[in-house]
Each structure stands twice: as C-alpha cells, then as structure tokens.
mmCIF file of C-alpha atoms in Angstrom:
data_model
loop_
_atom_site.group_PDB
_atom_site.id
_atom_site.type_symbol
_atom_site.label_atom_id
_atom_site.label_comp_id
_atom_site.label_asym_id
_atom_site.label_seq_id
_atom_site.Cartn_x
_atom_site.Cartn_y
_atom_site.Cartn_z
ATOM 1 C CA UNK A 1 35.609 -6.731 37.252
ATOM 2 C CA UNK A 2 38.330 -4.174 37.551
ATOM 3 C CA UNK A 3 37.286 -2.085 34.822
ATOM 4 C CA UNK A 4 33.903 -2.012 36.663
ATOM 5 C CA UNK A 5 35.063 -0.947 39.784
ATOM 6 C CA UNK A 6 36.753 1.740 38.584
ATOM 7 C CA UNK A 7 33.992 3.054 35.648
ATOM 8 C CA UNK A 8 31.542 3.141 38.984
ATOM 9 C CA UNK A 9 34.404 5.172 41.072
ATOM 10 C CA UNK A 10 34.649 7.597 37.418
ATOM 11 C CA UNK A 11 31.399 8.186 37.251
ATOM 12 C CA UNK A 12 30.876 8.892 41.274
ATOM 13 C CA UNK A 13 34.199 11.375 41.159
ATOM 14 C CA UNK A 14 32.891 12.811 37.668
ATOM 15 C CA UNK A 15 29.738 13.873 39.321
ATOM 16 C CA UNK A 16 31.736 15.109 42.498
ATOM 17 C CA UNK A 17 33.830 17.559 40.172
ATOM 18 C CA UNK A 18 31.040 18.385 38.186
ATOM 19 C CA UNK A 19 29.515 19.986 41.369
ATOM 20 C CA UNK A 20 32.719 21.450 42.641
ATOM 21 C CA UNK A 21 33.581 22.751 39.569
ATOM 22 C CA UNK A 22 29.756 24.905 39.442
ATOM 23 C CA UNK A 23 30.301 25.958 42.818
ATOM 24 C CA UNK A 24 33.488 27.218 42.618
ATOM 25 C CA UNK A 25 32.736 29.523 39.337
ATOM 26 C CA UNK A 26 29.110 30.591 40.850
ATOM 27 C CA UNK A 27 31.271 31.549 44.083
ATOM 28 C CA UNK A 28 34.098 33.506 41.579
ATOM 29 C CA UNK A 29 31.322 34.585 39.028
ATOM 30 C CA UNK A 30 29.364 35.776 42.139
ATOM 31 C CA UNK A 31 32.211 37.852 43.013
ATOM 32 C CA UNK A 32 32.788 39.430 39.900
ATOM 33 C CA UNK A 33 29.493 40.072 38.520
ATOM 34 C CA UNK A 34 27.291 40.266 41.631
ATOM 35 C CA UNK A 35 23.461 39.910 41.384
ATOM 36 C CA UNK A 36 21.666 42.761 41.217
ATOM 37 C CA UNK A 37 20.744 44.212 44.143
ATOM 38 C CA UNK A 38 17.972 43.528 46.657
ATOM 39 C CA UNK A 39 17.384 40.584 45.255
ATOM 40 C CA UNK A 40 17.562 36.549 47.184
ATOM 41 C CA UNK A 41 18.964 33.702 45.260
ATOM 42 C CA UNK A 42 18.518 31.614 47.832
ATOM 43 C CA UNK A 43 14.980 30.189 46.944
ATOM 44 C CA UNK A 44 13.100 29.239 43.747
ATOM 45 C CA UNK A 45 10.879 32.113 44.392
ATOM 46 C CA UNK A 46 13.662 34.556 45.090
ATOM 47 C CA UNK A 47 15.364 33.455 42.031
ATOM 48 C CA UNK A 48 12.073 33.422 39.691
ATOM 49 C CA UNK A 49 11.527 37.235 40.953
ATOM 50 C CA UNK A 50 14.932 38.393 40.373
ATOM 51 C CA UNK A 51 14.889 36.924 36.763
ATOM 52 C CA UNK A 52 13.386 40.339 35.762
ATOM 53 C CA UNK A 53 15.933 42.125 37.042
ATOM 54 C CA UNK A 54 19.532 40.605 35.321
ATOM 55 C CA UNK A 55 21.273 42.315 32.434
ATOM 56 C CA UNK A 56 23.459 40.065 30.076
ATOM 57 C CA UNK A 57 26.350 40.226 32.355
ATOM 58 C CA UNK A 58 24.600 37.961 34.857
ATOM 59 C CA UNK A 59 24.471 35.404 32.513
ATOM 60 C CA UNK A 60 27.767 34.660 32.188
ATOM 61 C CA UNK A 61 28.492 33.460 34.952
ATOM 62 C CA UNK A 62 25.663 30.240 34.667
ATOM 63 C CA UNK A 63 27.184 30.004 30.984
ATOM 64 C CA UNK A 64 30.309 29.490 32.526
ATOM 65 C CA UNK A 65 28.752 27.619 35.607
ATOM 66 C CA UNK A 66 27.790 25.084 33.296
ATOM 67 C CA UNK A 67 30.177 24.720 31.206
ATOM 68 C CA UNK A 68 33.320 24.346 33.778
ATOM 69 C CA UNK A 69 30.819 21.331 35.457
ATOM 70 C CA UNK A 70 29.828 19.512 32.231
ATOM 71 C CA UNK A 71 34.268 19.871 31.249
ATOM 72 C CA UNK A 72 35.471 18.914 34.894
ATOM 73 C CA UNK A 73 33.215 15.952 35.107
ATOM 74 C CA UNK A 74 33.771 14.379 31.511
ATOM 75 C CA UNK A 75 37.572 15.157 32.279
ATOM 76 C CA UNK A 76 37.826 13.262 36.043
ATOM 77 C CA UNK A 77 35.356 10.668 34.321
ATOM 78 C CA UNK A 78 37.390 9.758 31.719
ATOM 79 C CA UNK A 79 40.619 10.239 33.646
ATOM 80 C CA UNK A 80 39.800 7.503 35.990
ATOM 81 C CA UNK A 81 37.359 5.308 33.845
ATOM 82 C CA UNK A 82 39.301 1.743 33.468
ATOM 83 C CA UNK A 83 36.989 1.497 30.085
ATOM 84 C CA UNK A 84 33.807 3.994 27.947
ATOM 85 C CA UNK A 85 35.855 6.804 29.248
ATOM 86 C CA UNK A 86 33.983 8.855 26.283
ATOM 87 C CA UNK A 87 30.495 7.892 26.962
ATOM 88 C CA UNK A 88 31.247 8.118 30.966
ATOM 89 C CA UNK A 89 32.858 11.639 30.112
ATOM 90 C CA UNK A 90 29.171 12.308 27.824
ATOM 91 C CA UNK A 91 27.231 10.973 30.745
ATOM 92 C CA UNK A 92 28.574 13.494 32.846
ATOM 93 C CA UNK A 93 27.287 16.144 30.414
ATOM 94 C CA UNK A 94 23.903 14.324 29.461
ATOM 95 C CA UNK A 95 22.936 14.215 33.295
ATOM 96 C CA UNK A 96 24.082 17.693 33.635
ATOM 97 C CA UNK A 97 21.874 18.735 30.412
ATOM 98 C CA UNK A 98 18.615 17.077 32.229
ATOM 99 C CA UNK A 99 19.269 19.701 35.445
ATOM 100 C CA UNK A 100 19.499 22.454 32.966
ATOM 101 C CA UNK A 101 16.480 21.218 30.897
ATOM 102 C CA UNK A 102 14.886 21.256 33.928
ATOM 103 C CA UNK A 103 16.272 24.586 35.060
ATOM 104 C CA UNK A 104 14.905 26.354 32.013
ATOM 105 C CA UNK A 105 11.951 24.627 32.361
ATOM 106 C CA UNK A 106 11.402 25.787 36.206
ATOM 107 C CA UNK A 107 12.447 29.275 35.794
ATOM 108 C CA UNK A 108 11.744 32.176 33.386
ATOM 109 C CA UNK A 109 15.021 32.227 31.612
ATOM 110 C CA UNK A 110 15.194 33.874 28.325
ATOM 111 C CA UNK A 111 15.603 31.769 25.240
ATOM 112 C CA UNK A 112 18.544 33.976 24.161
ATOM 113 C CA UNK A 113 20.463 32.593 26.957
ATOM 114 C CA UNK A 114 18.829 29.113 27.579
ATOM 115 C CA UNK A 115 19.012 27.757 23.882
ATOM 116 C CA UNK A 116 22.725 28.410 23.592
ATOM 117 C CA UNK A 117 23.406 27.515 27.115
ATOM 118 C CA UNK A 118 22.057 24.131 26.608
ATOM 119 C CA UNK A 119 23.367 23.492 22.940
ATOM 120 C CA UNK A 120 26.929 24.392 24.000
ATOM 121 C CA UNK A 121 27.656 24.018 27.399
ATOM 122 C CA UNK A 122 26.552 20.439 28.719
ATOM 123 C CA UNK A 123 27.659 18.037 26.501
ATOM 124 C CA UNK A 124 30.169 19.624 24.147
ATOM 125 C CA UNK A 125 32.187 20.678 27.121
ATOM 126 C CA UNK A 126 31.802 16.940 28.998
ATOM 127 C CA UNK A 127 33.041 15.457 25.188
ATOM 128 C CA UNK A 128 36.050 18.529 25.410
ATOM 129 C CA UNK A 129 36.900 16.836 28.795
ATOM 130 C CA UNK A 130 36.624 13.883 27.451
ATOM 131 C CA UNK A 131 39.169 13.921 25.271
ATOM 132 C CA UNK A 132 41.382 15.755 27.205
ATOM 133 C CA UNK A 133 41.074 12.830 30.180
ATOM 134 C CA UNK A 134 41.196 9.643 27.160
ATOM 135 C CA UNK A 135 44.870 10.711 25.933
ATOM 136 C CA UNK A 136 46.037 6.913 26.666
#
C-alpha cells in the first residue's frame, strides 16, 4: 500500500513540475526572445493570428518549453515513485505528448517545428529524467 501512496503522490508532483517547469522557461524564453510585436498570446485566436508572424527564434523557446516539462516531471516522478519510477517518469512525457498533439493539431504550427518538437521533446526528455530520478 505504501508503494501506492507514494506512485499517486509521484505522479501528482510530476505533473506539478511539469507545469512549473513550462512556465518558468515560457516566462525566461519570453524574456529573451520576445514575441513579435503587436501581437496577443493571450487567446487561441491571438495566438492562431500571430503564428504568421514568428521567425525560427520564437520557436525555441516552446522547444525548450517542452522539453524542460516532459524532463522535470519524469525526474520528480521517478524521484519520489516508491515503484514504475520509469513508466511514471514516461507517463509524465506521454500525457505531455497528448497536449502537444493537441497543440499542433489546434494551431497552425509548421511541421518543421511540430514534427521534431513532438519526436524529441515529450517523451525522450521524461525517459532522460527518468533515469536521472531511478539512480537507486
């Protein structure tokens, strides 16, 4: 029952990180690269209009968006998981991978971005932090 409790508590806290993680690098990656300009991120519709409008560097930061979620939530999944501290760690990434699926499928995102983005950065990065979290 232990081992329960605490895969339930992994997976809760791997989803928790998984968001804080995004937010934090959108916040940074914000920052750095900034959209471009006039445009409103804020809705659907702002984003679908703006699409138009972003050069490669804008992509970066949802590359790295998704990949710092997909690592921090396999890695505090598998940290705290009592037992399956892999597949709690690929669970992380597999959820994540159905947002960005349906993401890509929402919005007009190139395929030159989306096909990479969701080959390498959902669940390759949640197994990364999954091994790094299952060094018992």
């Amino acid at each position: 029952m232990k081992n329960v409790v605490r895969n339930v508590i992994a997976f809760i806290a791997g989803l928790i990180a998984l968001m804080i993680a995004k937010y934090v690098v959108t916040k940074i990656g914000g920052a750095l690269i900034p959209p471009p300009a006039g445009v409103d991120l804020s809705t659907l519709e702002g984003f679908k209009a703006a699409m138009p409008l972003f050069e490669t560097k804008h992509w970066v930061t949802p590359f790295m968006e998704h990949s710092a979620g997909s690592l921090a939530g396999g890695l505090v999944a598998a940290l705290i998981a009592g037992s399956h501290k892999m597949k709690l760690a690929l669970g992380m990434g597999a959820l994540h991978l159905i947002g960005g699926i349906t993401a890509a499928a929402m919005l007009p995102v190139p395929v030159w971005f989306s096909a990479p983005d969701l080959i390498v950065a959902y669940i390759p990065m949640a197994w990364i932090g999954g091994n790094l979290g299952d060094r018992s």
